[in-house]
């Protein structure tokens, strides 16, 4: 087995190779002056199982296309099996035609990977209206969850006696409520109305004894940060002692990290599916043990 980290996942690729006790492969990935890709495998892939590691943030379009390019090239070079590990799989949130004429982007992303890979492995893809990766991928697929790693992280840092866990919207209950249940913490899942990409409102459906407690808000993705910011402001008004945000995929678009700190977050922690200074939960071992 050979592991080839692509541009967005140099560190994660190395960690995955180490956890899998596999060799790191050499791949030259460059751009011509006009921006076109130049991809060259410097190690032979013929007859081998190869792992291409590529997170799809930042630059979801380029990173998706780089994975597609590398997958097709590896197949043409005679690789026996081409596995794409996309710790963060982009385009999963456009899972419906919300307005007539729109692209159904999750299907287009999946079409590219169905034709360039033999297997796709990803961590907590945003499954909302699509409930199962089989609805998108006809190649082998594996969905891995970060829930155990996040639960371990929270239980090492906080105590169930003075800490509650929040999910900022109903979809987040598959992480927030499941994690809280695993480690015996109280939890509450908010309701969210999203009026636009940057305009969201959250409502508290179930009240807890917030005053003087540590509040840990858990969501799958932080993108613009507005979901988290509204949740932070809501629990701050309820006189929480401290507020901690944890996500799996930290995109942190448009300076979201700084905005969340300004809104009152004491700490912001992400898993390493997307390289960022907030990465504190390493999922390489979990990925390798479960793929
Ligand atoms: C969507 O429902 C997801 O679970 C996240 O809540 C959402 O992607 C966060 O986006 P943003 O940070 O832009 O509010």
CSV table of C-alpha atoms and ligand atoms in Angstrom, one decimal:
chain,number,residue,atom,x,y,z
A,1,UNK,CA,0.0,0.0,0.0
A,2,UNK,CA,1.2,3.5,-0.8
A,3,UNK,CA,-0.2,6.7,0.7
A,4,UNK,CA,-0.1,9.9,-1.4
A,5,UNK,CA,-1.0,13.1,0.4
A,6,UNK,CA,-2.4,15.7,-1.9
A,7,UNK,CA,-2.1,19.4,-1.5
A,8,UNK,CA,-4.7,20.0,1.3
A,9,UNK,CA,-3.6,17.1,3.4
A,10,UNK,CA,0.2,16.9,3.7
A,11,UNK,CA,0.2,16.5,7.4
A,12,UNK,CA,-2.9,14.3,7.6
A,13,UNK,CA,-1.5,12.1,4.8
A,14,UNK,CA,1.7,11.6,6.8
A,15,UNK,CA,-0.3,10.7,9.9
A,16,UNK,CA,-2.4,8.3,8.0
A,17,UNK,CA,0.6,6.6,6.5
A,18,UNK,CA,2.2,6.3,9.9
A,19,UNK,CA,-1.0,4.9,11.5
A,20,UNK,CA,-1.4,2.4,8.6
A,21,UNK,CA,2.3,1.5,8.8
A,22,UNK,CA,2.3,2.2,5.0
A,23,UNK,CA,4.9,3.9,2.8
A,24,UNK,CA,4.5,7.5,1.7
A,25,UNK,CA,4.5,7.8,-2.0
A,26,UNK,CA,6.0,10.7,-4.0
A,27,UNK,CA,3.7,12.7,-6.2
A,28,UNK,CA,4.4,15.9,-8.0
A,29,UNK,CA,1.4,18.2,-8.0
A,30,UNK,CA,2.0,21.5,-9.6
A,31,UNK,CA,0.3,24.1,-11.8
A,32,UNK,CA,1.4,25.4,-15.2
A,33,UNK,CA,1.7,29.2,-15.5
A,34,UNK,CA,-1.9,29.3,-16.8
A,35,UNK,CA,-3.2,27.5,-13.7
A,36,UNK,CA,-3.7,24.0,-15.3
A,37,UNK,CA,-2.8,21.0,-13.2
A,38,UNK,CA,0.4,19.1,-13.6
A,39,UNK,CA,0.3,15.7,-11.8
A,40,UNK,CA,3.0,13.1,-11.9
A,41,UNK,CA,3.4,9.9,-9.8
A,42,UNK,CA,7.1,9.6,-9.0
A,43,UNK,CA,6.7,6.2,-7.5
A,44,UNK,CA,5.2,3.3,-9.5
A,45,UNK,CA,1.6,2.5,-8.7
A,46,UNK,CA,1.2,-0.4,-11.0
A,47,UNK,CA,-0.5,-3.4,-9.3
A,48,UNK,CA,-0.6,-1.5,-6.0
A,49,UNK,CA,-3.4,-0.4,-3.7
A,50,UNK,CA,-3.0,3.3,-3.3
A,51,UNK,CA,-4.5,5.9,-0.9
A,52,UNK,CA,-5.0,9.5,-2.1
A,53,UNK,CA,-5.5,11.7,0.9
A,54,UNK,CA,-7.2,15.0,0.1
A,55,UNK,CA,-9.4,17.2,2.3
A,56,UNK,CA,-11.7,19.4,0.3
A,57,UNK,CA,-11.1,22.6,2.2
A,58,UNK,CA,-9.8,25.2,1.5
A,59,UNK,CA,-10.4,25.6,-2.2
A,60,UNK,CA,-13.1,22.9,-2.6
A,61,UNK,CA,-13.1,23.1,-6.4
A,62,UNK,CA,-9.3,22.8,-6.9
A,63,UNK,CA,-9.0,20.1,-4.3
A,64,UNK,CA,-11.9,18.0,-5.8
A,65,UNK,CA,-10.4,18.3,-9.2
A,66,UNK,CA,-6.9,17.4,-8.0
A,67,UNK,CA,-8.3,14.3,-6.4
A,68,UNK,CA,-10.1,13.5,-9.6
A,69,UNK,CA,-7.0,14.1,-11.7
A,70,UNK,CA,-4.8,11.9,-9.4
A,71,UNK,CA,-7.4,9.1,-9.3
A,72,UNK,CA,-7.8,8.9,-13.1
A,73,UNK,CA,-4.0,9.0,-13.6
A,74,UNK,CA,-3.4,6.3,-11.0
A,75,UNK,CA,-5.9,4.0,-12.8
A,76,UNK,CA,-4.3,4.7,-16.1
A,77,UNK,CA,-0.9,3.8,-14.6
A,78,UNK,CA,-2.4,0.4,-13.6
A,79,UNK,CA,-3.0,0.9,-9.8
A,80,UNK,CA,-4.9,-2.2,-8.6
A,81,UNK,CA,-7.2,-0.2,-6.3
A,82,UNK,CA,-7.5,3.6,-5.8
A,83,UNK,CA,-8.9,4.7,-2.5
A,84,UNK,CA,-9.7,8.3,-1.9
A,85,UNK,CA,-9.6,9.4,1.7
A,86,UNK,CA,-11.4,12.8,1.9
A,87,UNK,CA,-11.5,13.6,5.6
A,88,UNK,CA,-13.7,16.5,4.7
A,89,UNK,CA,-16.0,15.9,1.7
A,90,UNK,CA,-17.2,19.2,0.2
A,91,UNK,CA,-20.5,19.9,-1.6
A,92,UNK,CA,-22.6,17.7,0.7
A,93,UNK,CA,-24.7,20.6,1.9
A,94,UNK,CA,-26.1,21.4,-1.5
A,95,UNK,CA,-28.2,18.2,-1.3
A,96,UNK,CA,-31.4,19.6,-2.8
A,97,UNK,CA,-32.4,21.9,-5.6
A,98,UNK,CA,-33.6,24.7,-3.3
A,99,UNK,CA,-34.4,27.1,-6.2
A,100,UNK,CA,-35.2,26.0,-9.7
A,101,UNK,CA,-32.2,26.0,-12.0
A,102,UNK,CA,-29.7,25.3,-9.3
A,103,UNK,CA,-26.9,22.6,-9.7
A,104,UNK,CA,-27.4,19.6,-7.4
A,105,UNK,CA,-23.8,19.8,-6.3
A,106,UNK,CA,-23.5,16.7,-4.1
A,107,UNK,CA,-24.4,14.6,-7.2
A,108,UNK,CA,-21.9,16.3,-9.4
A,109,UNK,CA,-19.1,15.9,-6.8
A,110,UNK,CA,-20.0,12.2,-6.4
A,111,UNK,CA,-20.1,11.7,-10.2
A,112,UNK,CA,-16.4,12.9,-10.4
A,113,UNK,CA,-15.3,10.6,-7.6
A,114,UNK,CA,-17.4,7.6,-8.8
A,115,UNK,CA,-15.5,7.8,-12.1
A,116,UNK,CA,-12.0,8.3,-10.7
A,117,UNK,CA,-11.8,6.2,-7.5
A,118,UNK,CA,-12.6,2.6,-6.5
A,119,UNK,CA,-13.5,3.6,-2.9
A,120,UNK,CA,-14.2,6.7,-1.0
A,121,UNK,CA,-13.5,7.1,2.7
A,122,UNK,CA,-14.7,10.2,4.6
A,123,UNK,CA,-15.4,11.5,8.1
A,124,UNK,CA,-18.9,12.6,9.2
A,125,UNK,CA,-20.1,13.8,5.8
A,126,UNK,CA,-23.0,16.2,6.0
A,127,UNK,CA,-25.8,13.7,5.6
A,128,UNK,CA,-29.1,15.6,6.0
A,129,UNK,CA,-31.6,15.1,3.2
A,130,UNK,CA,-29.3,12.3,1.8
A,131,UNK,CA,-29.2,9.8,4.6
A,132,UNK,CA,-26.6,7.4,3.2
A,133,UNK,CA,-23.5,7.7,1.0
A,134,UNK,CA,-24.9,4.8,-1.1
A,135,UNK,CA,-27.4,7.4,-2.4
A,136,UNK,CA,-24.5,9.2,-4.1
A,137,UNK,CA,-21.7,6.7,-4.6
A,138,UNK,CA,-21.8,3.4,-6.4
A,139,UNK,CA,-18.1,2.7,-5.7
A,140,UNK,CA,-17.2,1.3,-2.2
A,141,UNK,CA,-17.7,3.9,0.5
A,142,UNK,CA,-17.0,4.2,4.2
A,143,UNK,CA,-18.3,6.8,6.5
A,144,UNK,CA,-16.2,7.2,9.7
A,145,UNK,CA,-17.4,9.2,12.7
A,146,UNK,CA,-15.3,11.4,15.0
A,147,UNK,CA,-17.9,11.0,17.8
A,148,UNK,CA,-15.7,8.7,20.0
A,149,UNK,CA,-12.7,11.0,19.7
A,150,UNK,CA,-14.7,14.1,20.5
A,151,UNK,CA,-16.4,12.3,23.4
A,152,UNK,CA,-12.9,11.4,24.8
A,153,UNK,CA,-11.6,14.9,24.4
A,154,UNK,CA,-14.6,16.4,26.2
A,155,UNK,CA,-14.6,13.9,29.0
A,156,UNK,CA,-10.8,14.6,29.6
A,157,UNK,CA,-11.3,18.4,29.8
A,158,UNK,CA,-14.7,18.8,31.5
A,159,UNK,CA,-16.8,17.2,34.1
A,160,UNK,CA,-20.5,16.2,33.7
A,161,UNK,CA,-21.2,17.9,37.1
A,162,UNK,CA,-20.6,21.4,35.8
A,163,UNK,CA,-20.7,21.1,32.0
A,164,UNK,CA,-23.5,20.8,29.4
A,165,UNK,CA,-23.4,20.0,25.7
A,166,UNK,CA,-25.3,22.0,23.1
A,167,UNK,CA,-26.1,21.2,19.5
A,168,UNK,CA,-26.9,24.4,17.6
A,169,UNK,CA,-29.5,22.9,15.3
A,170,UNK,CA,-31.5,19.7,14.9
A,171,UNK,CA,-29.0,18.1,12.4
A,172,UNK,CA,-26.3,18.5,15.0
A,173,UNK,CA,-28.0,16.1,17.4
A,174,UNK,CA,-26.2,13.1,15.6
A,175,UNK,CA,-23.0,14.5,17.1
A,176,UNK,CA,-23.9,16.6,20.1
A,177,UNK,CA,-26.7,14.4,21.6
A,178,UNK,CA,-24.9,11.2,20.8
A,179,UNK,CA,-21.6,12.4,22.3
A,180,UNK,CA,-23.4,13.7,25.5
A,181,UNK,CA,-25.2,10.4,25.9
A,182,UNK,CA,-21.9,8.4,25.5
A,183,UNK,CA,-20.2,10.4,28.4
A,184,UNK,CA,-23.2,11.0,30.5
A,185,UNK,CA,-23.4,14.8,30.1
A,186,UNK,CA,-26.7,16.8,30.0
A,187,UNK,CA,-27.5,18.1,26.5
A,188,UNK,CA,-29.9,20.5,24.7
A,189,UNK,CA,-30.4,20.8,21.0
A,190,UNK,CA,-31.3,24.2,19.6
A,191,UNK,CA,-33.5,24.9,16.6
A,192,UNK,CA,-32.1,27.0,13.8
A,193,UNK,CA,-33.6,29.1,11.1
A,194,UNK,CA,-31.3,29.9,8.3
A,195,UNK,CA,-32.5,32.9,6.3
A,196,UNK,CA,-29.3,33.1,4.2
A,197,UNK,CA,-25.7,31.9,4.3
A,198,UNK,CA,-24.8,34.7,6.7
A,199,UNK,CA,-28.2,35.1,8.5
A,200,UNK,CA,-29.2,32.5,11.0
A,201,UNK,CA,-31.2,32.5,14.2
A,202,UNK,CA,-31.3,29.9,16.9
A,203,UNK,CA,-34.0,29.1,19.5
A,204,UNK,CA,-33.7,27.2,22.8
A,205,UNK,CA,-36.2,24.3,22.8
A,206,UNK,CA,-35.0,22.7,26.0
A,207,UNK,CA,-33.9,24.8,28.9
A,208,UNK,CA,-31.0,23.6,31.2
A,209,UNK,CA,-29.6,25.1,34.4
A,210,UNK,CA,-27.0,27.1,32.4
A,211,UNK,CA,-26.0,29.7,35.0
A,212,UNK,CA,-22.4,29.1,36.1
A,213,UNK,CA,-21.9,26.1,33.9
A,214,UNK,CA,-19.4,25.4,31.2
A,215,UNK,CA,-21.2,25.0,27.9
A,216,UNK,CA,-19.6,23.0,25.1
A,217,UNK,CA,-21.2,23.6,21.7
A,218,UNK,CA,-20.7,20.7,19.2
A,219,UNK,CA,-21.4,20.9,15.4
A,220,UNK,CA,-20.1,19.1,12.4
A,221,UNK,CA,-19.0,22.1,10.3
A,222,UNK,CA,-18.0,25.6,11.1
A,223,UNK,CA,-18.1,27.6,7.9
A,224,UNK,CA,-19.1,31.2,8.2
A,225,UNK,CA,-19.3,30.7,11.9
A,226,UNK,CA,-22.8,32.3,12.1
A,227,UNK,CA,-24.4,29.2,13.5
A,228,UNK,CA,-21.9,29.0,16.3
A,229,UNK,CA,-21.9,32.8,16.9
A,230,UNK,CA,-25.7,32.8,17.5
A,231,UNK,CA,-25.4,29.8,19.8
A,232,UNK,CA,-22.5,31.5,21.7
A,233,UNK,CA,-24.6,34.7,22.2
A,234,UNK,CA,-27.6,32.7,23.3
A,235,UNK,CA,-25.8,30.8,26.0
A,236,UNK,CA,-23.8,33.9,27.1
A,237,UNK,CA,-27.2,35.6,27.8
A,238,UNK,CA,-28.0,32.7,30.1
A,239,UNK,CA,-24.9,33.5,32.2
A,240,UNK,CA,-22.9,30.4,31.3
A,241,UNK,CA,-19.5,30.4,33.1
A,242,UNK,CA,-17.6,29.6,29.9
A,243,UNK,CA,-18.3,28.6,26.3
A,244,UNK,CA,-16.3,26.1,24.2
A,245,UNK,CA,-16.9,25.3,20.6
A,246,UNK,CA,-16.0,22.0,19.0
A,247,UNK,CA,-16.4,21.0,15.4
A,248,UNK,CA,-15.3,18.2,13.2
A,249,UNK,CA,-14.7,20.2,10.1
A,250,UNK,CA,-13.3,23.7,10.7
A,251,UNK,CA,-13.6,25.6,7.5
A,252,UNK,CA,-13.5,29.0,9.3
A,253,UNK,CA,-14.5,31.0,6.2
A,254,UNK,CA,-14.5,34.8,6.3
A,255,UNK,CA,-12.5,35.1,9.5
A,256,UNK,CA,-15.0,33.0,11.4
A,257,UNK,CA,-12.5,32.0,14.0
A,258,UNK,CA,-11.8,35.6,15.2
A,259,UNK,CA,-15.5,36.4,15.0
A,260,UNK,CA,-16.4,33.5,17.3
A,261,UNK,CA,-13.8,34.5,19.9
A,262,UNK,CA,-15.2,38.1,19.7
A,263,UNK,CA,-18.7,36.7,20.3
A,264,UNK,CA,-17.6,35.1,23.5
A,265,UNK,CA,-16.1,31.7,22.8
A,266,UNK,CA,-13.4,30.8,25.3
A,267,UNK,CA,-11.9,28.1,23.2
A,268,UNK,CA,-12.4,26.7,19.7
A,269,UNK,CA,-11.4,23.2,18.9
A,270,UNK,CA,-11.5,21.2,15.6
A,271,UNK,CA,-10.6,17.8,14.5
A,272,UNK,CA,-7.8,17.6,11.9
A,273,UNK,CA,-10.0,16.8,8.9
A,274,UNK,CA,-9.1,20.3,7.6
A,275,UNK,CA,-5.6,21.7,8.6
A,276,UNK,CA,-6.1,24.7,11.0
A,277,UNK,CA,-4.5,26.1,14.1
A,278,UNK,CA,-7.5,24.9,16.1
A,279,UNK,CA,-6.8,21.2,15.3
A,280,UNK,CA,-6.5,19.4,18.6
A,281,UNK,CA,-8.3,16.1,17.9
A,282,UNK,CA,-6.3,13.8,15.7
A,283,UNK,CA,-8.4,11.4,13.7
A,284,UNK,CA,-5.7,9.6,11.7
A,285,UNK,CA,-5.8,6.5,13.9
A,286,UNK,CA,-9.6,6.3,13.8
A,287,UNK,CA,-9.6,6.6,10.0
A,288,UNK,CA,-7.1,3.8,9.6
A,289,UNK,CA,-8.8,1.6,12.1
A,290,UNK,CA,-12.1,1.9,10.5
A,291,UNK,CA,-11.6,2.3,6.7
B,1,LIG,C1,-25.4,22.8,8.7
B,1,LIG,O1,-26.5,22.5,9.1
B,1,LIG,C2,-24.2,22.4,9.5
B,1,LIG,O2,-24.5,21.4,10.4
B,1,LIG,C3,-23.6,23.6,10.2
B,1,LIG,O3,-24.4,24.0,11.2
B,1,LIG,C4,-23.3,24.7,9.2
B,1,LIG,O4,-22.7,24.2,8.0
B,1,LIG,C5,-22.5,25.8,9.8
B,1,LIG,O5,-22.4,26.8,8.9
B,1,LIG,P1,-22.0,28.3,9.3
B,1,LIG,O6,-20.8,28.2,10.1
B,1,LIG,O7,-21.8,29.0,8.0
B,1,LIG,O8,-23.2,28.8,10.1
